[in-house]
Amino acid sequence: MQIKILQPDDWHLHVRSGAALKSVIGMSAKQMGRAIIMPNLNPPVTNALQAQAYREEIIQALPEGDEIDPLMVLYLTDNTNTSDIEKAAKSGIVKAAKLYPAGATTNSDSGVTDIKNIYPALEMMSKMGMLLLVHGEVTHADIDIFDREAVFIDQVLTQVAHDFPELKIVFEHITTKDAVDFVIESNSNIAATITPHHLLANRNDMLVGGIRPHYFCLPILKRENPHQLALLDAATSGNPKFFLGTDSAPHAKDAKESACGCAGILSAHCAIELYATAFESRDALDKLEGFSSKFGPDFYNLPRNTNTITLSKESWLVPESYEYAGSVIIPFMAGQELSWKLV
Ligand code: DOR
Ligand code: ZN
């Protein structure tokens, strides 16, 4: 059996820079037409000039014959001003700006310490039609890591959505039923991306029988019921507010298998196969194309891809590791069997 769908895009992707970038960019290029490139480099991508340079670095790093259109994102800081936003919007290459609450995740030290600090920038984004992408977790030490997304909705996102009704917001990599409900109940300017690992795994996969650092990501995997189940319901519902964003976030094996391991899961090597697996588990393969190839560009006001990809029902083993910047990386589902393969 085979299924043919319009080529997908990845609306949330980390590709790093330098040698790491060279190791992973081909994985996404073999699957995706476009990718929203996360700006959490060190130092972060905070203006249009840096975004332009990073975009060129990505294109240069592509393996011969591979193609992908990198859509660039600015990293919002307490110091982002309205002219940074205006210039980025006018550059044509920057499609969005990302809110990382300070300290939320990998390279987020320069993130925003108080949402009010970026209100002028948000006003300008709203005016220029630039999307706001949010890492939706509070970072206060007194909030339990499993509650950080739900508390972010209550303490930050509800207010921002209320104060900027015209601003298009993507609630990135949602992990809870709270987030699913919030997005469904919000106006049409609020959408969400869902990762393959949050559809296919829950916290038991990370913690039962031993601690598995390659399942550690942020926002952290939640419980199956109600959260993973709510994500599967949302992704396979055909609701255009939910679309593909892998959050594929590479870290070398040593950086993850450590006493203080990094957060992030590499899924770019088989992203569309992982989504197909999740959709098939719900008998919803007919809903895959909307989620992976239509709702994202529609929300971003970009044309849908016109070329297609084919997935074949065929077993294969995910490699145990890949080369990564002179070291190795352990991919999601390493050594495990998948029953869909990109032709
Ligand atoms: O697990 C994650 N890894 N979550 C993020 O938000 C960032 C990412 C990274 O850059 O490694
Ligand atoms: Zn991310």
Short mmCIF file of C-alpha atoms and ligand atoms in Angstrom, two decimals:
data_model
loop_
_atom_site.label_atom_id
_atom_site.label_comp_id
_atom_site.label_asym_id
_atom_site.label_seq_id
_atom_site.Cartn_x
_atom_site.Cartn_y
_atom_site.Cartn_z
CA MET A 1 0.00 0.00 0.00
CA GLN A 2 1.12 3.54 -0.73
CA ILE A 3 -0.22 6.98 0.08
CA LYS A 4 0.55 10.12 -1.86
CA ILE A 5 0.27 13.54 -0.23
CA LEU A 6 1.31 17.10 -1.02
CA GLN A 7 4.85 17.68 0.19
CA PRO A 8 4.82 18.57 3.89
CA ASP A 9 6.56 21.50 5.56
CA ASP A 10 8.06 21.55 9.03
CA TRP A 11 6.66 24.52 10.95
CA HIS A 12 9.11 24.12 13.88
CA LEU A 13 12.66 22.91 13.34
CA HIS A 14 16.06 23.27 15.02
CA VAL A 15 19.03 22.82 12.69
CA ARG A 16 21.82 24.47 14.77
CA SER A 17 24.86 25.84 12.91
CA GLY A 18 28.33 24.82 11.71
CA ALA A 19 29.12 21.11 11.61
CA ALA A 20 25.91 20.18 13.45
CA LEU A 21 23.85 21.94 10.78
CA LYS A 22 25.66 20.01 8.04
CA SER A 23 24.88 16.73 9.80
CA VAL A 24 21.10 17.25 10.03
CA ILE A 25 19.87 19.62 7.34
CA GLY A 26 19.73 16.93 4.64
CA MET A 27 17.34 14.88 6.78
CA SER A 28 14.72 17.63 6.68
CA ALA A 29 15.43 18.55 3.06
CA LYS A 30 14.61 14.98 1.96
CA GLN A 31 11.13 15.29 3.47
CA MET A 32 10.05 18.90 3.78
CA GLY A 33 9.46 21.69 1.30
CA ARG A 34 9.93 24.50 3.81
CA ALA A 35 10.93 24.73 7.44
CA ILE A 36 10.42 27.35 10.10
CA ILE A 37 13.93 27.62 11.52
CA MET A 38 14.22 28.15 15.25
CA PRO A 39 16.53 31.05 16.21
CA ASN A 40 17.88 29.71 19.53
CA LEU A 41 21.51 29.70 18.50
CA ASN A 42 24.18 30.96 20.84
CA PRO A 43 24.11 33.97 20.40
CA PRO A 44 20.48 34.01 19.22
CA VAL A 45 19.19 35.34 15.91
CA THR A 46 17.73 38.69 16.94
CA ASN A 47 17.64 40.82 13.79
CA ALA A 48 17.07 40.63 10.06
CA LEU A 49 20.77 40.75 9.19
CA GLN A 50 21.55 37.77 11.38
CA ALA A 51 18.53 35.93 9.98
CA GLN A 52 19.78 36.57 6.45
CA ALA A 53 23.27 35.28 7.30
CA TYR A 54 21.84 32.20 9.02
CA ARG A 55 19.57 31.50 6.06
CA GLU A 56 22.56 31.60 3.72
CA GLU A 57 24.54 29.31 6.01
CA ILE A 58 21.68 26.79 5.94
CA ILE A 59 21.43 26.83 2.15
CA GLN A 60 25.23 26.43 1.85
CA ALA A 61 25.13 23.47 4.23
CA LEU A 62 22.64 21.49 2.12
CA PRO A 63 23.97 18.26 0.65
CA GLU A 64 24.33 18.36 -3.13
CA GLY A 65 20.95 18.00 -4.82
CA ASP A 66 18.88 18.61 -1.67
CA GLU A 67 16.54 21.57 -1.38
CA ILE A 68 14.56 23.18 1.40
CA ASP A 69 13.27 26.71 1.81
CA PRO A 70 14.32 27.99 5.25
CA LEU A 71 11.74 30.40 6.69
CA MET A 72 13.47 32.53 9.28
CA VAL A 73 12.40 33.53 12.76
CA LEU A 74 13.61 36.29 15.08
CA TYR A 75 14.36 35.50 18.71
CA LEU A 76 12.54 37.99 20.96
CA THR A 77 14.50 39.47 23.86
CA ASP A 78 13.69 42.13 26.44
CA ASN A 79 15.49 44.54 24.09
CA THR A 80 13.74 43.71 20.80
CA ASN A 81 12.45 47.03 19.50
CA THR A 82 9.80 47.93 16.97
CA SER A 83 12.37 48.82 14.32
CA ASP A 84 13.95 45.32 14.58
CA ILE A 85 10.49 43.91 13.87
CA GLU A 86 9.70 46.31 11.08
CA LYS A 87 12.99 45.65 9.29
CA ALA A 88 12.58 41.90 9.68
CA ALA A 89 9.04 41.97 8.35
CA LYS A 90 10.14 44.02 5.35
CA SER A 91 13.10 41.71 4.66
CA GLY A 92 10.70 39.12 3.23
CA ILE A 93 12.72 36.24 4.68
CA VAL A 94 11.58 36.52 8.31
CA LYS A 95 8.11 35.11 8.80
CA ALA A 96 7.77 35.11 12.57
CA ALA A 97 9.31 35.93 15.92
CA LYS A 98 9.71 33.48 18.77
CA LEU A 99 8.94 34.05 22.42
CA TYR A 100 11.13 32.01 24.73
CA PRO A 101 10.39 32.81 28.35
CA ALA A 102 13.89 33.33 29.83
CA GLY A 103 15.34 30.04 31.03
CA ALA A 104 12.61 27.86 29.46
CA THR A 105 14.88 25.66 27.35
CA THR A 106 18.09 25.23 25.31
CA ASN A 107 19.79 28.63 24.75
CA SER A 108 16.94 30.66 26.21
CA ASP A 109 19.01 32.78 28.60
CA SER A 110 18.42 35.84 26.42
CA GLY A 111 14.68 35.20 26.42
CA VAL A 112 11.93 37.47 27.65
CA THR A 113 11.75 38.06 31.43
CA ASP A 114 8.35 39.79 31.43
CA ILE A 115 5.85 39.67 28.58
CA LYS A 116 5.13 43.40 28.98
CA ASN A 117 8.71 44.08 27.84
CA ILE A 118 7.80 42.96 24.34
CA TYR A 119 4.36 44.57 24.08
CA PRO A 120 5.63 47.28 21.67
CA ALA A 121 7.22 44.56 19.51
CA LEU A 122 3.99 42.53 19.57
CA GLU A 123 2.03 45.61 18.53
CA MET A 124 4.35 46.06 15.54
CA MET A 125 4.17 42.34 14.66
CA SER A 126 0.41 42.53 14.70
CA LYS A 127 0.53 45.55 12.39
CA MET A 128 3.05 43.94 10.00
CA GLY A 129 1.33 40.54 9.91
CA MET A 130 4.33 38.79 11.46
CA LEU A 131 3.44 35.66 13.42
CA LEU A 132 4.25 35.14 17.09
CA LEU A 133 5.54 31.65 17.92
CA VAL A 134 5.51 30.77 21.60
CA HIS A 135 7.38 28.33 23.75
CA GLY A 136 4.46 28.06 26.13
CA GLU A 137 5.93 27.32 29.52
CA VAL A 138 6.43 29.48 32.58
CA THR A 139 9.83 29.20 34.17
CA HIS A 140 9.22 30.08 37.85
CA ALA A 141 11.08 27.69 40.14
CA ASP A 142 7.94 27.13 42.20
CA ILE A 143 5.92 25.75 39.27
CA ASP A 144 6.19 22.00 38.75
CA ILE A 145 7.70 21.08 35.39
CA PHE A 146 4.60 19.07 34.43
CA ASP A 147 2.34 22.10 35.09
CA ARG A 148 4.36 24.75 33.28
CA GLU A 149 2.37 24.73 30.05
CA ALA A 150 -1.03 24.94 31.73
CA VAL A 151 0.16 27.75 34.00
CA PHE A 152 1.57 29.62 30.97
CA ILE A 153 -1.90 29.57 29.38
CA ASP A 154 -3.43 31.08 32.52
CA GLN A 155 -0.70 33.58 33.34
CA VAL A 156 0.52 34.71 29.92
CA LEU A 157 -1.12 33.41 26.77
CA THR A 158 -4.74 34.20 27.57
CA GLN A 159 -3.75 37.82 28.24
CA VAL A 160 -1.60 38.16 25.10
CA ALA A 161 -4.35 36.69 22.92
CA HIS A 162 -6.82 39.10 24.50
CA ASP A 163 -4.56 42.15 24.13
CA PHE A 164 -3.57 41.40 20.51
CA PRO A 165 -6.66 39.90 18.84
CA GLU A 166 -5.22 40.50 15.35
CA LEU A 167 -1.84 38.89 16.10
CA LYS A 168 -1.44 35.39 14.67
CA ILE A 169 -0.04 33.13 17.36
CA VAL A 170 1.32 29.61 17.05
CA PHE A 171 1.36 27.79 20.36
CA GLU A 172 4.37 25.59 19.59
CA HIS A 173 4.80 21.91 20.45
CA ILE A 174 1.72 21.64 22.63
CA THR A 175 1.75 18.79 25.13
CA THR A 176 -1.43 19.00 27.22
CA LYS A 177 -5.19 18.71 26.99
CA ASP A 178 -5.24 22.21 28.49
CA ALA A 179 -3.42 23.53 25.41
CA VAL A 180 -5.65 21.61 22.99
CA ASP A 181 -8.76 23.03 24.67
CA PHE A 182 -7.32 26.55 24.71
CA VAL A 183 -6.54 26.45 20.98
CA ILE A 184 -9.95 25.03 20.06
CA GLU A 185 -11.75 27.66 22.12
CA SER A 186 -9.65 30.61 20.87
CA ASN A 187 -10.33 32.74 17.80
CA SER A 188 -9.02 31.75 14.39
CA ASN A 189 -5.72 33.64 14.92
CA ILE A 190 -4.50 30.97 17.37
CA ALA A 191 -3.09 27.67 16.11
CA ALA A 192 -0.68 25.03 17.41
CA THR A 193 2.02 22.68 16.23
CA ILE A 194 2.25 19.10 17.49
CA THR A 195 5.45 17.04 17.45
CA PRO A 196 5.69 13.38 16.46
CA HIS A 197 7.23 12.45 19.80
CA HIS A 198 4.38 13.97 21.80
CA LEU A 199 1.93 11.98 19.64
CA LEU A 200 3.82 8.69 19.96
CA ALA A 201 5.25 8.81 23.48
CA ASN A 202 4.36 9.77 27.03
CA ARG A 203 6.26 10.08 30.29
CA ASN A 204 6.17 6.35 30.90
CA ASP A 205 8.33 5.87 27.82
CA MET A 206 10.88 8.20 29.40
CA LEU A 207 10.81 6.92 32.98
CA VAL A 208 9.50 3.36 33.38
CA GLY A 209 12.16 0.67 33.72
CA GLY A 210 15.01 3.19 33.69
CA ILE A 211 15.54 6.81 32.76
CA ARG A 212 15.78 7.30 29.00
CA PRO A 213 17.49 10.58 28.21
CA HIS A 214 16.71 10.37 24.50
CA TYR A 215 13.03 10.88 25.41
CA PHE A 216 13.79 14.05 27.36
CA CYS A 217 12.53 17.18 25.65
CA LEU A 218 10.80 20.39 26.59
CA PRO A 219 7.96 20.75 27.15
CA ILE A 220 8.45 17.43 28.91
CA LEU A 221 6.41 14.38 27.84
CA LYS A 222 3.16 14.27 29.80
CA ARG A 223 0.84 11.48 30.91
CA GLU A 224 -1.01 9.38 28.37
CA ASN A 225 -4.47 10.14 29.73
CA PRO A 226 -5.64 12.83 29.20
CA HIS A 227 -2.74 14.61 27.51
CA GLN A 228 -1.21 12.34 24.84
CA LEU A 229 -4.71 11.17 23.94
CA ALA A 230 -5.91 14.77 23.55
CA LEU A 231 -2.99 15.52 21.20
CA LEU A 232 -3.85 12.49 19.07
CA ASP A 233 -7.49 13.59 18.98
CA ALA A 234 -6.50 17.12 17.95
CA ALA A 235 -3.97 16.16 15.28
CA THR A 236 -6.27 13.64 13.62
CA SER A 237 -9.45 15.72 13.95
CA GLY A 238 -9.04 17.62 10.69
CA ASN A 239 -9.21 20.91 12.63
CA PRO A 240 -6.94 23.30 10.66
CA LYS A 241 -5.70 24.91 13.89
CA PHE A 242 -3.38 21.94 14.43
CA PHE A 243 -0.46 21.27 12.10
CA LEU A 244 2.95 19.68 11.74
CA GLY A 245 5.98 21.01 13.62
CA THR A 246 8.55 18.41 14.58
CA ASP A 247 10.64 20.39 17.07
CA SER A 248 13.42 18.09 15.89
CA ALA A 249 16.21 19.33 18.18
CA PRO A 250 19.56 17.61 17.79
CA HIS A 251 22.04 17.13 20.63
CA ALA A 252 25.09 14.87 20.54
CA LYS A 253 24.81 11.54 22.38
CA ASP A 254 27.21 12.66 25.12
CA ALA A 255 25.27 15.83 25.79
CA LYS A 256 22.12 13.79 26.42
CA GLU A 257 23.60 10.77 28.20
CA SER A 258 24.86 12.92 31.04
CA ALA A 259 24.18 13.72 34.69
CA CYS A 260 22.51 16.89 33.41
CA GLY A 261 21.34 15.96 29.95
CA CYS A 262 20.09 18.36 27.28
CA ALA A 263 16.45 18.56 26.23
CA GLY A 264 15.66 17.73 22.64
CA ILE A 265 14.75 14.83 20.36
CA LEU A 266 15.96 14.30 16.78
CA SER A 267 13.01 13.31 14.60
CA ALA A 268 13.95 14.87 11.27
CA HIS A 269 15.33 11.54 9.97
CA CYS A 270 11.84 10.04 9.74
CA ALA A 271 9.40 12.80 10.66
CA ILE A 272 6.65 12.10 8.14
CA GLU A 273 6.88 8.35 8.80
CA LEU A 274 6.40 9.02 12.52
CA TYR A 275 3.34 11.15 11.87
CA ALA A 276 1.95 8.49 9.51
CA THR A 277 2.40 5.93 12.29
CA ALA A 278 0.50 8.12 14.75
CA PHE A 279 -2.33 8.84 12.30
CA GLU A 280 -2.61 5.16 11.35
CA SER A 281 -2.99 4.28 15.04
CA ARG A 282 -6.17 6.35 14.96
CA ASP A 283 -7.27 4.98 11.58
CA ALA A 284 -6.96 8.57 10.32
CA LEU A 285 -4.46 8.44 7.45
CA ASP A 286 -6.99 10.40 5.41
CA LYS A 287 -6.37 13.35 7.76
CA LEU A 288 -2.56 13.27 7.43
CA GLU A 289 -2.28 15.52 4.38
CA GLY A 290 -4.26 18.40 5.89
CA PHE A 291 -2.15 18.31 9.05
CA SER A 292 1.19 17.93 7.33
CA SER A 293 0.82 19.89 4.10
CA LYS A 294 -2.21 22.22 4.06
CA PHE A 295 -3.07 23.78 7.42
CA GLY A 296 0.44 25.13 8.11
CA PRO A 297 0.83 27.16 4.89
CA ASP A 298 -2.80 28.27 5.16
CA PHE A 299 -2.17 29.68 8.65
CA TYR A 300 1.08 31.36 7.56
CA ASN A 301 -0.67 32.81 4.47
CA LEU A 302 1.75 31.01 2.18
CA PRO A 303 0.93 28.86 -0.85
CA ARG A 304 0.65 25.12 -0.34
CA ASN A 305 3.34 23.02 -1.98
CA THR A 306 2.27 21.59 -5.32
CA ASN A 307 4.63 18.61 -5.57
CA THR A 308 3.84 15.36 -3.79
CA ILE A 309 5.59 12.71 -1.73
CA THR A 310 4.75 9.03 -1.47
CA LEU A 311 4.76 6.92 1.67
CA SER A 312 4.94 3.19 1.34
CA LYS A 313 3.69 0.65 3.87
CA GLU A 314 6.99 -1.13 4.38
CA SER A 315 8.98 -2.14 7.44
CA TRP A 316 12.44 -0.74 8.08
CA LEU A 317 14.74 -0.31 11.04
CA VAL A 318 15.64 3.17 12.22
CA PRO A 319 19.45 3.41 12.49
CA GLU A 320 20.95 3.12 15.99
CA SER A 321 22.83 6.39 15.45
CA TYR A 322 23.92 8.97 12.93
CA GLU A 323 27.14 10.93 12.57
CA TYR A 324 26.75 14.36 14.21
CA ALA A 325 29.35 17.10 14.11
CA GLY A 326 32.29 14.74 14.59
CA SER A 327 30.36 12.82 17.25
CA VAL A 328 27.17 10.74 17.12
CA ILE A 329 23.51 11.36 17.74
CA ILE A 330 20.84 8.91 18.83
CA PRO A 331 17.68 9.51 16.80
CA PHE A 332 14.09 9.05 17.96
CA MET A 333 13.09 5.36 17.65
CA ALA A 334 16.74 4.30 17.28
CA GLY A 335 16.97 0.60 16.38
CA GLN A 336 13.18 0.26 16.29
CA GLU A 337 10.95 -0.81 13.43
CA LEU A 338 8.74 1.61 11.54
CA SER A 339 6.07 0.43 9.15
CA TRP A 340 5.96 3.49 6.86
CA LYS A 341 8.78 4.62 4.62
CA LEU A 342 9.19 7.69 2.45
CA VAL A 343 9.70 6.54 -1.13
O1 DOR B 1 13.43 19.85 23.84
C1 DOR B 1 13.66 20.94 23.36
N1 DOR B 1 14.82 21.20 22.71
N2 DOR B 1 12.76 21.91 23.51
C2 DOR B 1 13.02 23.16 23.15
O2 DOR B 1 12.17 23.99 23.34
C3 DOR B 1 14.33 23.54 22.57
C4 DOR B 1 14.99 22.39 21.98
C5 DOR B 1 16.46 22.62 21.66
O3 DOR B 1 16.77 23.66 21.07
O4 DOR B 1 17.26 21.76 21.98
ZN ZN B 2 11.77 23.92 19.57
#
